[in-house]
Structure formats: structure tokens, C-alpha cells
Tab-separated table of C-alpha atoms in Angstrom:
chain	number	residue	atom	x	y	z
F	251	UNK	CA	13.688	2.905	-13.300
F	252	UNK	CA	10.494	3.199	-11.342
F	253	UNK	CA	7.444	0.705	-10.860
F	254	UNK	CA	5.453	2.843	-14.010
F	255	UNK	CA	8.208	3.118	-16.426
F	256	UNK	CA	8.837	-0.869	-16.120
F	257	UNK	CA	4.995	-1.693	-16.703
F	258	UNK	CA	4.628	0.837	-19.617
F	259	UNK	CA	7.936	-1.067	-21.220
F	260	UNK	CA	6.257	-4.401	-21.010
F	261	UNK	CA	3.110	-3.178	-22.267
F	262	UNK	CA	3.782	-0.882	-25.314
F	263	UNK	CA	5.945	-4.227	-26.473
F	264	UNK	CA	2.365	-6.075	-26.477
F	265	UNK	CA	0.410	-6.215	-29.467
F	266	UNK	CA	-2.806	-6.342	-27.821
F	267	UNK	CA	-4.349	-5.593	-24.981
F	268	UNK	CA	-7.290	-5.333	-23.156
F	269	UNK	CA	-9.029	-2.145	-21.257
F	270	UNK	CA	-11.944	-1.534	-19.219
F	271	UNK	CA	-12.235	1.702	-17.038
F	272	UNK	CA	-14.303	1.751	-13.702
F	273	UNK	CA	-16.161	5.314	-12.901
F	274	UNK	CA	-18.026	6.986	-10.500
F	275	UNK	CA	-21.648	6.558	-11.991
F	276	UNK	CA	-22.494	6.113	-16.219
F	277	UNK	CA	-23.938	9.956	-16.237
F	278	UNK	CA	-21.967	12.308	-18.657
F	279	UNK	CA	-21.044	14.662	-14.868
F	280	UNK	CA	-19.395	11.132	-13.858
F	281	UNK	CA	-15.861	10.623	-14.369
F	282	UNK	CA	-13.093	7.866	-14.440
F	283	UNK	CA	-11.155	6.548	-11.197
F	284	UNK	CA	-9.505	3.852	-12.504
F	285	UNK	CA	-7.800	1.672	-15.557
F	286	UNK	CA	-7.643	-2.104	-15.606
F	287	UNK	CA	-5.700	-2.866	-18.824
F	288	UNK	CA	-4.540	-6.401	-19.095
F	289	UNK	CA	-1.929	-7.964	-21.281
F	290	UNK	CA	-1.494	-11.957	-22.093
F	291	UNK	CA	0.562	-12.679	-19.180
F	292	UNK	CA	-0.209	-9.834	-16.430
F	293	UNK	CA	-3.359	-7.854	-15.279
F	294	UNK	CA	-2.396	-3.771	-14.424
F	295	UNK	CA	-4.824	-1.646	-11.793
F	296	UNK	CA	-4.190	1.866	-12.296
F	297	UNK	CA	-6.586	3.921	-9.636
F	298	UNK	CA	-6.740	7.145	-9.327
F	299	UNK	CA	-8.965	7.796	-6.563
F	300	UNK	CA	-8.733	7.387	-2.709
F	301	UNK	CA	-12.514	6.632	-2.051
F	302	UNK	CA	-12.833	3.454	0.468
F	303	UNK	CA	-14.607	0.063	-1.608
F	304	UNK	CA	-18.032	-1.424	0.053
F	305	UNK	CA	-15.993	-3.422	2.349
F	306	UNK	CA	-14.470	0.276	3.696
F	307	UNK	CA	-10.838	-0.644	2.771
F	308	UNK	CA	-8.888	2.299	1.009
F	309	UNK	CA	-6.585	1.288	-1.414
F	310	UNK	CA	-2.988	0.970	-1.141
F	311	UNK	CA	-1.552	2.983	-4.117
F	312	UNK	CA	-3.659	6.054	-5.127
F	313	UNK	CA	-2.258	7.651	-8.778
F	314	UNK	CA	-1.820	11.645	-9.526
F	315	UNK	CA	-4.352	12.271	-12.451
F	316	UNK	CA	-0.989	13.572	-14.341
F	317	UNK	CA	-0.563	9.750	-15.243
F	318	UNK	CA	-3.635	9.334	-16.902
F	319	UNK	CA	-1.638	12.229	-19.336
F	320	UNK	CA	1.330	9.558	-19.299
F	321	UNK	CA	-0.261	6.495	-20.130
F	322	UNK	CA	-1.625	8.619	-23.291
F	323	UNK	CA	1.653	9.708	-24.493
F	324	UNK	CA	3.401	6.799	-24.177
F	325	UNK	CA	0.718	3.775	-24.343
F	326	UNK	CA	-2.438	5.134	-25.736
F	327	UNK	CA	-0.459	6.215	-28.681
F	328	UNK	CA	0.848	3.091	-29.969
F	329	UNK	CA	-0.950	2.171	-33.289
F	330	UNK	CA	0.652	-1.043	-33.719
F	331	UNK	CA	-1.412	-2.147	-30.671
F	332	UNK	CA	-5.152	-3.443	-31.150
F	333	UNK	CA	-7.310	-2.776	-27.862
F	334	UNK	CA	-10.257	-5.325	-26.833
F	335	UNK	CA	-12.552	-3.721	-24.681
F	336	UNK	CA	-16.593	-4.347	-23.651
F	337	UNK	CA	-18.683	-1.362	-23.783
F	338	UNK	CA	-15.985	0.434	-26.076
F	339	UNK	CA	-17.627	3.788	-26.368
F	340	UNK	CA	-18.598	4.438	-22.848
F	341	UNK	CA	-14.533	3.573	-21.765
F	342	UNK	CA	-13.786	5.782	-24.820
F	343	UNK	CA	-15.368	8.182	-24.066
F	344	UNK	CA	-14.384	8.278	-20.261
F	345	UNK	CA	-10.952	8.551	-21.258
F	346	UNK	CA	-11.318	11.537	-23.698
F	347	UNK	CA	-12.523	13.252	-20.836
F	348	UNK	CA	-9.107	13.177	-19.411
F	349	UNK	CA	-7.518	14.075	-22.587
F	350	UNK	CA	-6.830	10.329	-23.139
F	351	UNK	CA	-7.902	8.924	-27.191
F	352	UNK	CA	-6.132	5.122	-27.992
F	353	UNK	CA	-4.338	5.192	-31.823
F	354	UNK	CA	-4.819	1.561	-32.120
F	355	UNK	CA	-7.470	-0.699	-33.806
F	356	UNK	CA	-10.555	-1.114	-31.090
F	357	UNK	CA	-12.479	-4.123	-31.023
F	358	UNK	CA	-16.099	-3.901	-28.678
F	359	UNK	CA	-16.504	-7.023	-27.374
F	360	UNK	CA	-20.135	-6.029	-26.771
F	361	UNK	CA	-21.117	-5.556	-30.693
């Protein structure tokens, strides 16, 4: 069983979660690079881009763009799972450019 398959277990058991994406700008050409999504007990960084930070360190594990496709099928999916997130329509609508739409209740923590 690999790294992925063990985090998705432990997370599609949760009922809720939290999820904020990080981007390369807030323009609609700009596009996601990586997940945070966070569970009671653990904190999950899923990036998919090999860009260096400000300090110029590049990061250890960079993602194929196929997982993004993944995390939809098997995470995304779950309806039993409500999904707390700040700025919900900007992350939701970052992830439905990748094909990515969560089945779950939403709550903004912005409204």
C-alpha cells in the first residue's frame, strides 16, 4: 500500500474536513499548485508544482497532476463528508478547473 492510498483511507473515514488550495495568482489564467486539506488529527500538503518558495528551497515531493483526478474520485466524492473552507468559491472554483467538484456539504468560513 503506498504513502497516497494510506492518507486517502484515513481521510474518506473523516466526516469533515477542511480545504484550502494555494495558486499561482487569483486571475481566472491562474491555476492551482497545491491542496492543504486537514483532518482533526493530521494536516495533508499535496503540491503539485516544482517552483522554489521565497526562501529558494524546492520542495521535497512534487505530485503528477493525474492525482488531482484521484483525490476526486476517491475523496472529493464522498457526500457523507462536510468540507470547511475560507474563500469557498475561489478554492471551488480552482479545483473545477482540474476537473475536481467536492459532493459534500461546504461551509465558507468567510460568509
Amino acid at each position: 500500500m503506498n504513502n497516497l492510498t494510506e492518507v486517502l483511507k484515513c481521510l474518506v473515514a473523516c466526516n469533515e474536513l477542511a480545504l484550502d488550495t494555494e495558486t499561482t495568482g487569483l486571475r481566472h489564467k491562474d491555476k492551482l499548485f497545491s491542496l492543504i486539506i486537514s483532518s482533526e488529527q493530521e494536516n495533508y500538503y499535496f503540491n503539485f508544482n516544482g517552483c522554489t518558495d521565497m526562501e529558494g528551497n524546492r520542495p521535497q515531493t512534487i505530485l503528477p497532476r493525474y492525482v488531482l483526478r484521484t483525490l476526486n474520485m476517491t475523496l472529493f466524492s464522498q457526500d457523507h463528508i462536510t468540507w470547511f473552507m475560507h474563500h469557498a468559491k475561489f478554492d471551488l472554483k480552482m479545483l473545477a478547473k482540474d476537473g475536481c467538484s467536492i459532493a459534500g456539504p461546504v461551509h465558507d468560513t468567510k460568509s
